[in-house]
XYZ file of C-alpha atoms in Angstrom:
567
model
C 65.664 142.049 234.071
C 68.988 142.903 235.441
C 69.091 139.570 237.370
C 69.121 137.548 234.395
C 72.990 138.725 233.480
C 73.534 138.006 237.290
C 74.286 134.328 235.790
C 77.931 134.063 235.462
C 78.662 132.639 231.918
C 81.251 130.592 233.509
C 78.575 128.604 234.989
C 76.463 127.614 231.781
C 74.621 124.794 233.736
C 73.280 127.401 236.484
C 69.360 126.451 237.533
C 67.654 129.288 237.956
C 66.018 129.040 241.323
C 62.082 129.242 241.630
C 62.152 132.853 242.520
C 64.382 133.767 239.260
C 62.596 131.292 237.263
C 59.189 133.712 238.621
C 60.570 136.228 237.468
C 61.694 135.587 234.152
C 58.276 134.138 233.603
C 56.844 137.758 234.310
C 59.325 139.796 231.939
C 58.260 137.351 229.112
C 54.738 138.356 229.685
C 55.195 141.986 230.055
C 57.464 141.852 226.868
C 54.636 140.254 225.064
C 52.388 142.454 226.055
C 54.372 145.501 225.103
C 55.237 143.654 221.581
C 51.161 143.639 220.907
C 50.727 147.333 222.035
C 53.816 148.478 219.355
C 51.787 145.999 216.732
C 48.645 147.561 217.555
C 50.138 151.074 217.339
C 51.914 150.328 214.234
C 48.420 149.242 212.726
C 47.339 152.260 213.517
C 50.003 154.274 212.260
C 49.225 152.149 208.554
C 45.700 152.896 208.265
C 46.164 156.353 208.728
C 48.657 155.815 206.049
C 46.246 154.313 203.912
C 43.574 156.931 204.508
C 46.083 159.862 204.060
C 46.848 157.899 200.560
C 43.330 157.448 199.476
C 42.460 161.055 200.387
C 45.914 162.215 198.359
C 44.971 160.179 195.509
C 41.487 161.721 195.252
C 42.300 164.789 195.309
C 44.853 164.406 192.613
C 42.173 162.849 190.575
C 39.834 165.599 191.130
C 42.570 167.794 189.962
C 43.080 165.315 186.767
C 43.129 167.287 183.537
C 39.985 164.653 182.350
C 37.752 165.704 184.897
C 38.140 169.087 183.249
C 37.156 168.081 179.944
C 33.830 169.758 179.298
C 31.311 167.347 177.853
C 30.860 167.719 174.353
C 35.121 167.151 174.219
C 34.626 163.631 176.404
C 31.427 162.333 173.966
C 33.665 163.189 170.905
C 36.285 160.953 172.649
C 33.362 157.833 173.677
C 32.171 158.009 169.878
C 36.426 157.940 168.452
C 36.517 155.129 170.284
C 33.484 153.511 169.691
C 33.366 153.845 166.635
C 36.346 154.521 164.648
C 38.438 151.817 166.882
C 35.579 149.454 167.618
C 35.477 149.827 171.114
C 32.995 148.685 173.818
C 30.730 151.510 175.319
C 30.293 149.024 178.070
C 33.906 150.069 179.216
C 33.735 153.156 178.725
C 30.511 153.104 181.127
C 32.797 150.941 183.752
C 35.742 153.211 184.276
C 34.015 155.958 186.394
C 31.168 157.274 187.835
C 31.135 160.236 185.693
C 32.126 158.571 183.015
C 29.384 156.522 183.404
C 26.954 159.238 183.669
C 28.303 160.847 180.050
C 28.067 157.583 178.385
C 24.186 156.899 179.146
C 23.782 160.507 178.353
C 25.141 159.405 174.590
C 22.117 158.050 172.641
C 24.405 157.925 169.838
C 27.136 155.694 171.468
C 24.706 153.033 171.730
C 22.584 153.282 168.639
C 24.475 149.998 166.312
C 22.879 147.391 166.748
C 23.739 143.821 165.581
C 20.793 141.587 166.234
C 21.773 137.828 166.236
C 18.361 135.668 165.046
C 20.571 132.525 165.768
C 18.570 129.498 166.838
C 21.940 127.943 168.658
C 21.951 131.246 170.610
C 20.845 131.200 174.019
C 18.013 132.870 175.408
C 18.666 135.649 178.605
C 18.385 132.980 181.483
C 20.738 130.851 179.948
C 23.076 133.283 178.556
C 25.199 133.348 181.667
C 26.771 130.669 180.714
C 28.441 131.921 177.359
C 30.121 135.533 178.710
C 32.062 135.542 175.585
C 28.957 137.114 173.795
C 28.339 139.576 176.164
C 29.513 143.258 175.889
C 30.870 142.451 172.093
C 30.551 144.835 169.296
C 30.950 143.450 165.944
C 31.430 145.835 163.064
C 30.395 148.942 164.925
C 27.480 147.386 166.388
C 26.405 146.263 169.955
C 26.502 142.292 169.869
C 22.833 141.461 171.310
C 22.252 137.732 171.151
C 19.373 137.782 173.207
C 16.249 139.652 173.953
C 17.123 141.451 177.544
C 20.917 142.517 175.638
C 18.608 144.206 173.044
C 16.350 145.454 175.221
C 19.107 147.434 176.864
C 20.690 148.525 173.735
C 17.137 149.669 172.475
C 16.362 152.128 175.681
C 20.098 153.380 175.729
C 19.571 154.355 172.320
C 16.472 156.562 173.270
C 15.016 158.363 170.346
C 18.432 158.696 168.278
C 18.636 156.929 165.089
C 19.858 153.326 164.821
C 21.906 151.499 162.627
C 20.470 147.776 162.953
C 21.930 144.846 161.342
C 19.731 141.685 161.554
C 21.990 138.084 160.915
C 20.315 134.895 160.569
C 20.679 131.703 159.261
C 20.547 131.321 155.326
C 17.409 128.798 156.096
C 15.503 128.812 159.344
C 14.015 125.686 160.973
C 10.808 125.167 161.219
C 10.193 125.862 164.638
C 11.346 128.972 165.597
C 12.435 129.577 169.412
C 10.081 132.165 171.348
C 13.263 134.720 172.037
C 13.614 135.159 168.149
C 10.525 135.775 167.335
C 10.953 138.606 170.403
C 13.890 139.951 169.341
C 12.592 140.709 165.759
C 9.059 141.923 167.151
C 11.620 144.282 169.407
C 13.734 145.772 166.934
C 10.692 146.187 164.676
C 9.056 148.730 166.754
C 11.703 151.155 166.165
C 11.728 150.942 162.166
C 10.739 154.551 162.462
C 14.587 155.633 163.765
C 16.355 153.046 161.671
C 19.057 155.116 159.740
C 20.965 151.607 157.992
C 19.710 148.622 157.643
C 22.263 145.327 156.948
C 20.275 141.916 156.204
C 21.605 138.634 156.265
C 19.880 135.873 155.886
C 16.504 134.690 156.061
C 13.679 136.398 157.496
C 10.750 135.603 155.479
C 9.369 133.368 158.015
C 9.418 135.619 160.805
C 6.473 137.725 161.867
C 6.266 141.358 162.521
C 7.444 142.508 159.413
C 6.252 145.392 156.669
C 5.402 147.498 159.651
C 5.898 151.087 160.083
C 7.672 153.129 156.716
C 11.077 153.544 156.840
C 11.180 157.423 157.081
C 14.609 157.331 158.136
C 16.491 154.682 156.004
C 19.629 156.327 154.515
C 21.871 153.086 153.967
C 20.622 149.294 153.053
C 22.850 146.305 152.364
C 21.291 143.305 151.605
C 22.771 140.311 151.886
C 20.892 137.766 151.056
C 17.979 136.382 148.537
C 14.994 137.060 151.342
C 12.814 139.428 149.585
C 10.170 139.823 152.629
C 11.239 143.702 153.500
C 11.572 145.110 149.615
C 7.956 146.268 149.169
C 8.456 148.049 151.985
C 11.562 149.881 151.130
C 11.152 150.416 147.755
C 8.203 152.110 148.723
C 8.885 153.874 151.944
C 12.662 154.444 151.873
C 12.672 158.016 150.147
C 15.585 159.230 152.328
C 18.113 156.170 150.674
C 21.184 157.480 149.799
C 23.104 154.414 149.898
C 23.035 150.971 148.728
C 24.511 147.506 148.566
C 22.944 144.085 146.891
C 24.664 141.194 146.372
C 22.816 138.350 145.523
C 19.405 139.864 144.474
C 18.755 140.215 140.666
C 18.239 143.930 139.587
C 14.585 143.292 138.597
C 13.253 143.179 142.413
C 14.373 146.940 142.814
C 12.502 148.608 139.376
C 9.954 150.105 141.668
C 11.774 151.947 144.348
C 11.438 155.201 144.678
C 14.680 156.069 145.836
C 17.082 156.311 142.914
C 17.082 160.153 142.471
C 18.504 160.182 145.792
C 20.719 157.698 145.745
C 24.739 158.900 146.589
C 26.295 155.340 146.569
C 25.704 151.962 144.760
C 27.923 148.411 145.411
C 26.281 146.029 143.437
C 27.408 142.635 142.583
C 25.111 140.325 140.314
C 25.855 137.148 140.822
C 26.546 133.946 138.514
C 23.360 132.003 138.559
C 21.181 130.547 135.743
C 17.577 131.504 137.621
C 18.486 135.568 137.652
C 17.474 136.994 134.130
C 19.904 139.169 131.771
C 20.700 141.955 133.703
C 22.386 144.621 131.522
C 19.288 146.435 130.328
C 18.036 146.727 133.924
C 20.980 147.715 135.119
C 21.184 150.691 132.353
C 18.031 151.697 133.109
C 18.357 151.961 136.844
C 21.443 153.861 136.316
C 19.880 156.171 133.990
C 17.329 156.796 137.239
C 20.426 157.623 139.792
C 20.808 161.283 138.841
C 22.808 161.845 141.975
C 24.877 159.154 142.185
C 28.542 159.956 143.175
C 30.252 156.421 143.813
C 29.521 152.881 141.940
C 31.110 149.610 142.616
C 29.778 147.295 140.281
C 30.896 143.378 140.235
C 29.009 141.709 137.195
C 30.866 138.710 134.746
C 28.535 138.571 132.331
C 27.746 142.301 131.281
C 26.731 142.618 127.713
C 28.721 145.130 125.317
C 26.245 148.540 125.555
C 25.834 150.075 122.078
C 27.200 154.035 121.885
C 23.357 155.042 121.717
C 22.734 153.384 124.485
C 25.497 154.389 127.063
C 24.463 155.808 130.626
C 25.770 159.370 131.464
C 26.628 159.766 134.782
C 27.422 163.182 135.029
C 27.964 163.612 139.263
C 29.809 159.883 139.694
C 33.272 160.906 141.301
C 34.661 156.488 142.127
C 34.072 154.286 140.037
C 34.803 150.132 140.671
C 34.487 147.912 138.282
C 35.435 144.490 139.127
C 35.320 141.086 136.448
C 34.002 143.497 133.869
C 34.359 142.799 129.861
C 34.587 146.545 129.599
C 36.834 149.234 130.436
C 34.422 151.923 130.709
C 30.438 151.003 129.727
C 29.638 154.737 131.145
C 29.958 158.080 130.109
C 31.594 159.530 133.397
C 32.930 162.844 132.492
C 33.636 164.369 135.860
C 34.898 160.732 137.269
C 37.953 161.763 139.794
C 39.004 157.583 141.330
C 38.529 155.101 138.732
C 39.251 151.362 139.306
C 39.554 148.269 136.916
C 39.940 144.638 138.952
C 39.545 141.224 138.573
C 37.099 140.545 140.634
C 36.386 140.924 144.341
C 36.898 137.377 145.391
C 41.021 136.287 145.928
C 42.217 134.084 144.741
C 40.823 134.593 141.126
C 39.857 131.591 138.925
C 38.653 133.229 136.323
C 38.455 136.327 134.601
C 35.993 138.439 132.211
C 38.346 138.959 128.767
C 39.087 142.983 128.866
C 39.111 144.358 125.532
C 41.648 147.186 124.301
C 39.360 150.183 123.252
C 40.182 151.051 119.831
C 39.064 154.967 120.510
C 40.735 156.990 123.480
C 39.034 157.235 126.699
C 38.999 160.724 127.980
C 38.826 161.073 131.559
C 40.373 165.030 132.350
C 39.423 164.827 135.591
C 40.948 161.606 137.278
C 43.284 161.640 139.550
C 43.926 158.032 141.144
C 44.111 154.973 138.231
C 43.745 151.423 140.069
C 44.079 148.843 137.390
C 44.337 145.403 138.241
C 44.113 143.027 135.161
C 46.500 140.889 133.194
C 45.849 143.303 129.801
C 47.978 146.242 130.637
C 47.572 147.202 127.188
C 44.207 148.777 128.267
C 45.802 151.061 129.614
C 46.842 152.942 126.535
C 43.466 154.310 125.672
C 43.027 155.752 128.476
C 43.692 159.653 128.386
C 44.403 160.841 131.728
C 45.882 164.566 132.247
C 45.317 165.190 135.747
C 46.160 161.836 136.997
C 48.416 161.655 140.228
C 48.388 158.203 141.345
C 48.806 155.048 138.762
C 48.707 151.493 140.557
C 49.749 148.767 138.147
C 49.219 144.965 139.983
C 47.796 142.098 136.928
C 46.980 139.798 139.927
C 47.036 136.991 137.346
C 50.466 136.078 136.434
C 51.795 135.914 132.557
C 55.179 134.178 132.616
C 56.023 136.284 129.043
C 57.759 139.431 130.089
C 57.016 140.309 126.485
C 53.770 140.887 126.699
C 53.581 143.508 129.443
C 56.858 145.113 127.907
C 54.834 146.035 125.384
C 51.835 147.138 127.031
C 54.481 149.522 128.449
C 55.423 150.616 125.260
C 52.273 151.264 124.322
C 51.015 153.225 126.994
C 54.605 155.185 127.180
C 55.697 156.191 123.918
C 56.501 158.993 122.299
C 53.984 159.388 119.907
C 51.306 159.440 122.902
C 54.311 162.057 124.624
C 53.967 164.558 121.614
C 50.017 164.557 121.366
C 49.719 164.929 124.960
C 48.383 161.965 125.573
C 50.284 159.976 127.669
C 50.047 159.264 131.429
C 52.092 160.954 133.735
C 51.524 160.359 137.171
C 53.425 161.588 140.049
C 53.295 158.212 142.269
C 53.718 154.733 140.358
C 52.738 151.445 141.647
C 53.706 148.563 140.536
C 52.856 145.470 142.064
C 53.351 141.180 140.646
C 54.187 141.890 137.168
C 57.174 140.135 135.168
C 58.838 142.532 132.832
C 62.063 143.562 131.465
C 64.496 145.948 132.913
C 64.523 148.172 129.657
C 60.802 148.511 129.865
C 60.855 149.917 133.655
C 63.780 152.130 132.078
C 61.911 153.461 129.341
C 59.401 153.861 131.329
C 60.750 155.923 134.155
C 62.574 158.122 131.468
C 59.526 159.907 130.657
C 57.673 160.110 134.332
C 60.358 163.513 134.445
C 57.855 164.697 137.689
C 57.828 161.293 139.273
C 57.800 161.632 143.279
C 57.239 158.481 144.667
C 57.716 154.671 143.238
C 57.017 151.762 144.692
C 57.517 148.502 142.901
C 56.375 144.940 145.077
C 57.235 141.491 143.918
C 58.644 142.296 140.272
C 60.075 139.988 138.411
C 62.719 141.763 136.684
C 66.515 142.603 136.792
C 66.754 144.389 139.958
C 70.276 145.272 139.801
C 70.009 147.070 136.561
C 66.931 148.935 137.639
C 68.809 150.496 140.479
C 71.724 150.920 138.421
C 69.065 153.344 135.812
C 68.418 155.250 139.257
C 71.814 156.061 139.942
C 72.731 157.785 136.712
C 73.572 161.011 136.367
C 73.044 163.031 133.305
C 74.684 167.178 132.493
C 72.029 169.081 133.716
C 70.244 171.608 130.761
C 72.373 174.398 130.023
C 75.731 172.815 131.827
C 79.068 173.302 129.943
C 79.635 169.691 129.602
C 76.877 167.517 127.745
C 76.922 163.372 127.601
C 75.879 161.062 129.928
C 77.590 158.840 132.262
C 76.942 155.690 133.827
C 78.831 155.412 137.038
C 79.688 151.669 137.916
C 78.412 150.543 140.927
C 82.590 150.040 142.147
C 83.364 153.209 141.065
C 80.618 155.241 142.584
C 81.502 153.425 146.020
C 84.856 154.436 145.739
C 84.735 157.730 145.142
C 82.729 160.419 146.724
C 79.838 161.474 144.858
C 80.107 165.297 142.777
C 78.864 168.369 144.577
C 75.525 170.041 143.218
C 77.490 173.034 141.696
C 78.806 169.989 139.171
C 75.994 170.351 137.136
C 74.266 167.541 137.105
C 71.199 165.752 137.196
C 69.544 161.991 138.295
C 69.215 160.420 134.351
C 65.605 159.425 135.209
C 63.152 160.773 137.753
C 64.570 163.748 139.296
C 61.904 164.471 141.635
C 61.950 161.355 142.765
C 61.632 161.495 146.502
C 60.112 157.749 147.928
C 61.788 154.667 146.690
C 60.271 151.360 147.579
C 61.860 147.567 145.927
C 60.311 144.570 147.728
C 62.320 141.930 146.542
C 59.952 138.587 144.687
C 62.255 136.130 144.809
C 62.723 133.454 147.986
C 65.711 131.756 145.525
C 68.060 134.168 145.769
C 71.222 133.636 147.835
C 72.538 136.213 150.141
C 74.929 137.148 148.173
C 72.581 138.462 145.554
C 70.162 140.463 148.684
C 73.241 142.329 149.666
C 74.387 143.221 146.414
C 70.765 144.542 145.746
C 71.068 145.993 148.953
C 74.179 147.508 147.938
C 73.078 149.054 144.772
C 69.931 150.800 146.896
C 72.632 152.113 149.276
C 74.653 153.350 145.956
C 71.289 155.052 145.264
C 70.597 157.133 147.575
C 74.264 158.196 148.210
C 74.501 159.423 144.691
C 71.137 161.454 144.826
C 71.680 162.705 148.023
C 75.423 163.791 146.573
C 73.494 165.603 142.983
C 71.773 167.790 145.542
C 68.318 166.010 144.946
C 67.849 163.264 148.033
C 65.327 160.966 148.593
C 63.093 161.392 151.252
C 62.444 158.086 151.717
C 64.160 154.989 150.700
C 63.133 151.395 151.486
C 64.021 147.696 150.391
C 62.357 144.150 151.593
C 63.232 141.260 150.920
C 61.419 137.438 151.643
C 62.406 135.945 155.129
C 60.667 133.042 154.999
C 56.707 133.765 155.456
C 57.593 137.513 156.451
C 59.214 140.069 154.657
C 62.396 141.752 155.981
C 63.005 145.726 155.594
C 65.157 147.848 156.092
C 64.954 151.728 155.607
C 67.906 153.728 154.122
């Protein structure tokens, strides 16, 4: 190759003659050839790179803490996820071989069930052409929309109980395709391990049905006016401990056997001319549930029960009464939640009137007070000396801050303060009402042991809300006695006094969670910051008395969202 700077570069037009020209031919080809033996070597040289890095990254797996989970830890991780975050067993089967292995060793993580009788849906051959169905879990339950998806969910399951819920169409056609009529058939063999059973739908015309007794049946929620599967649960289902109707009248369930057992009712009766009265039934099935614990009931047009006639439920711990003409139509002496609404349906139309009790309602065990009605007033009767949490929200707007100023004053007075009969709870909700600024005043002036307050989309004088929370007062056996008002300019100005000064927040001194989301989407900017302001002027004076919030937060409307900020 030496001959090749032989040409003199001040003869740039040299010809190489043919015996140069030879031999520059045969360096090119032995370069060449060398250039493919360095490739080859250097591909080579990478796969044992890639094998050293597979081998290195297996062994670090094997030494991955997982893999030393012992198995009862990694199912109680497939059934959080499964079924507390409505995950898909089918990934969790996916991710590993071992993985894999522990998941079809899980029964459990594959006993919900959600059987689709959908005529639209397509059969097994055909489903290949709709993968959004496949591998879906809807409301805890494996998605099977046809027969070989159910088949596989059925054998997975093994002999572990199974919580099935069979949809359908409200009315089914006339001619029913072959793979429902398999489905149903399938799932009906294995009415021996169902554990909760959700209908909805219709059924009726399907065959297979009253089959084997439902030995295991500790949950049914029917959705729907399909009747086809009561005989056999009112007669087999002795194990029931929980159940939910909502558009069967009471009368179809008189002969089940499984009201002594019963832990948990949600019914709701519905509006319709062909259902008969319902109140009598109802009192009488109640008087049957010896055991029951929680009752959500949803029924408009519930007749006033006479005293001599009023249920005593003496283990019932929740109790939900929504669209209700009564406050309280039970005797529930132990009841601990307790919840007056509207109705379940938003937005609400209409309502059931409420009544004010004329006689106080003793409830010495409650401890969380949900009331959501336009009469506040009901409140008052209520007698409440354990409660903790109050939550206040109308959901029907009354323009008239009059009226719920003086439901306030009724319910905190101090008549009701001297006999001992007045609520005071140590968190306080309240949510869409319109009332006065004096009213919330009054009203925080006797909640002394008040902890947390939250108050959502009031319509009231912010400003001078804030401005009752920033008050000081001489604290009980100080030198000094009065009260003083600090402006909000002053207070800014000056540094707030030490604890050793003696005194105490005017209103709610144990006050330690502050929430004010702003109603309004009128108000300038001007007006947020100044609210913002007076928060700010809040917590600085607390905070300065020696008795800080823990947590203090305002919103305010930003178009459709709502903007917060945390002080």
């Amino acid at each position: 190759m030496s001959q090749l700077f032989l040409l003199s570069p001040k003869d740039p037009f040299h010809q190489p003659t043919p015996e140069e020209r030879h031999k520059i031919l045969s360096q090119i080809a032995r370069n060449a050839l060398s250039i493919r033996a360095i490739d080859d070597e250097i591909q080579k040289l990478m796969r044992q790179r890639r094998e050293l890095e597979n081998q290195t990254a297996l062994c670090t797996s094997v030494l991955a803490p997982v893999r030393r989970l012992p198995f009862d830890v990694l199912a109680s991780i497939f059934h959080q996820y499964v079924y507390s975050y409505e995950g898909d067993p089918w990934i969790v089967a996916h991710v590993a071989r071992s993985w894999r292995i522990s998941a079809l060793a899980l029964p459990t993580l594959w006993s919900g069930i959600h059987v689709q009788l959908d005529p639209a849906v397509l059969t097994a051959a055909t489903a290949t052409t709709a993968p959004t169905q496949t591998h879906r879990r809807v409301e805890g339950r494996e998605y099977c929309s046809n027969d070989h998806r159910l088949d596989l969910a059925l054998r997975r399951s093994s002999t572990a109980p199974i919580d099935v819920k069979i949809a359908s169409p409200a009315i089914l056609p006339h001619v029913v395709r072959a793979h429902i009529t398999k489905m149903l058939h399938m799932v009906l063999q294995h009415m021996h391990r169902w554990r909760s059973l959700e209908v909805e739908g219709s059924i009726s015309r399907l065959p297979g049905l009253n089959m084997d007794p439902l030995s295991k049946l500790e949950s049914l929620t029917l959705h729907t006016r399909d009747t086809s599967l009561l005989s056999l649960v009112n007669q087999t289902a002795h194990r029931l401990t929980s159940f939910t109707n909502t558009k069967l009248g009471l009368e179809n369930f008189e002969s089940a056997v499984w009201w002594a057992t019963l832990r948990s009712l949600d019914l709701t009766i519905p509006f319709d001319m062909s259902i008969p009265p319902q109140t009598a039934t109802l009192l009488s099935l109640l008087a049957r549930a010896e055991s029951l614990e929680e009752l959500s009931l949803d029924y408009h047009q519930m007749q006033p029960v006479p005293m001599s006639e009023t249920v005593t439920l003496n283990k019932l711990k929740r109790l939900e009464l929504y669209d209700i003409p009564h406050v309280l139509p039970f005797h529930c002496p132990n009841l601990v939640h307790f919840r007056v609404s509207v109705g379940k349906s938003r937005p609400v139309i209409t309502t059931a009137p409420l009544r004010t009790p004329t006689t106080p309602i003793h409830l010495p065990h409650l401890t969380h007070l949900i009331f959501e009605h336009p009469n506040i007033a009901v409140l008052s009767s209520l007698v409440a000396p354990s409660l903790v949490e109050l939550v206040i929200s109308p959901q029907v707007r009354i323009i008239a801050p009059q009226y719920n100023d003086k439901a306030f004053g009724a319910i905190w007075n101090e008549e009701k303060k001297k006999k001992g009969e007045m609520m005071v709870p140590s968190v306080l909700r309240l949510e869409d009402i319109h009332v006065s600024a004096n009213a919330i005043r009054d009203v925080l002036r006797d909640l002394e042991g008040l902890k947390v307050l939250e108050m959502k989309w009031l319509r009231t004088d912010h400003l001078d809300v804030l401005s009752t929370l920033s008050e000081s007062t001489t604290a009980p056996g100080a030198a000094t006695t009065g009260a003083t008002k600090p402006s909000s300019s002053s207070s800014s100005s000056s540094s707030p006094p030490p604890p050793s000064s003696g005194r105490i927040p005017f209103v709610c001194p144990s006050l330690e969670t502050l929430l004010l989301h702003d109603a309004s989407t009128l108000r300038s900017g001007g007006d947020t910051k100044g609210m913002q302001m007076q928060m700010e002027n809040v917590v600085r004076t607390r905070r300065g008395l020696g008795y800080p919030l823990k947590s203090a937060r305002f919103g305010w409307p930003q178009g459709s969202e709502v903007e917060e900020i945390i002080l």
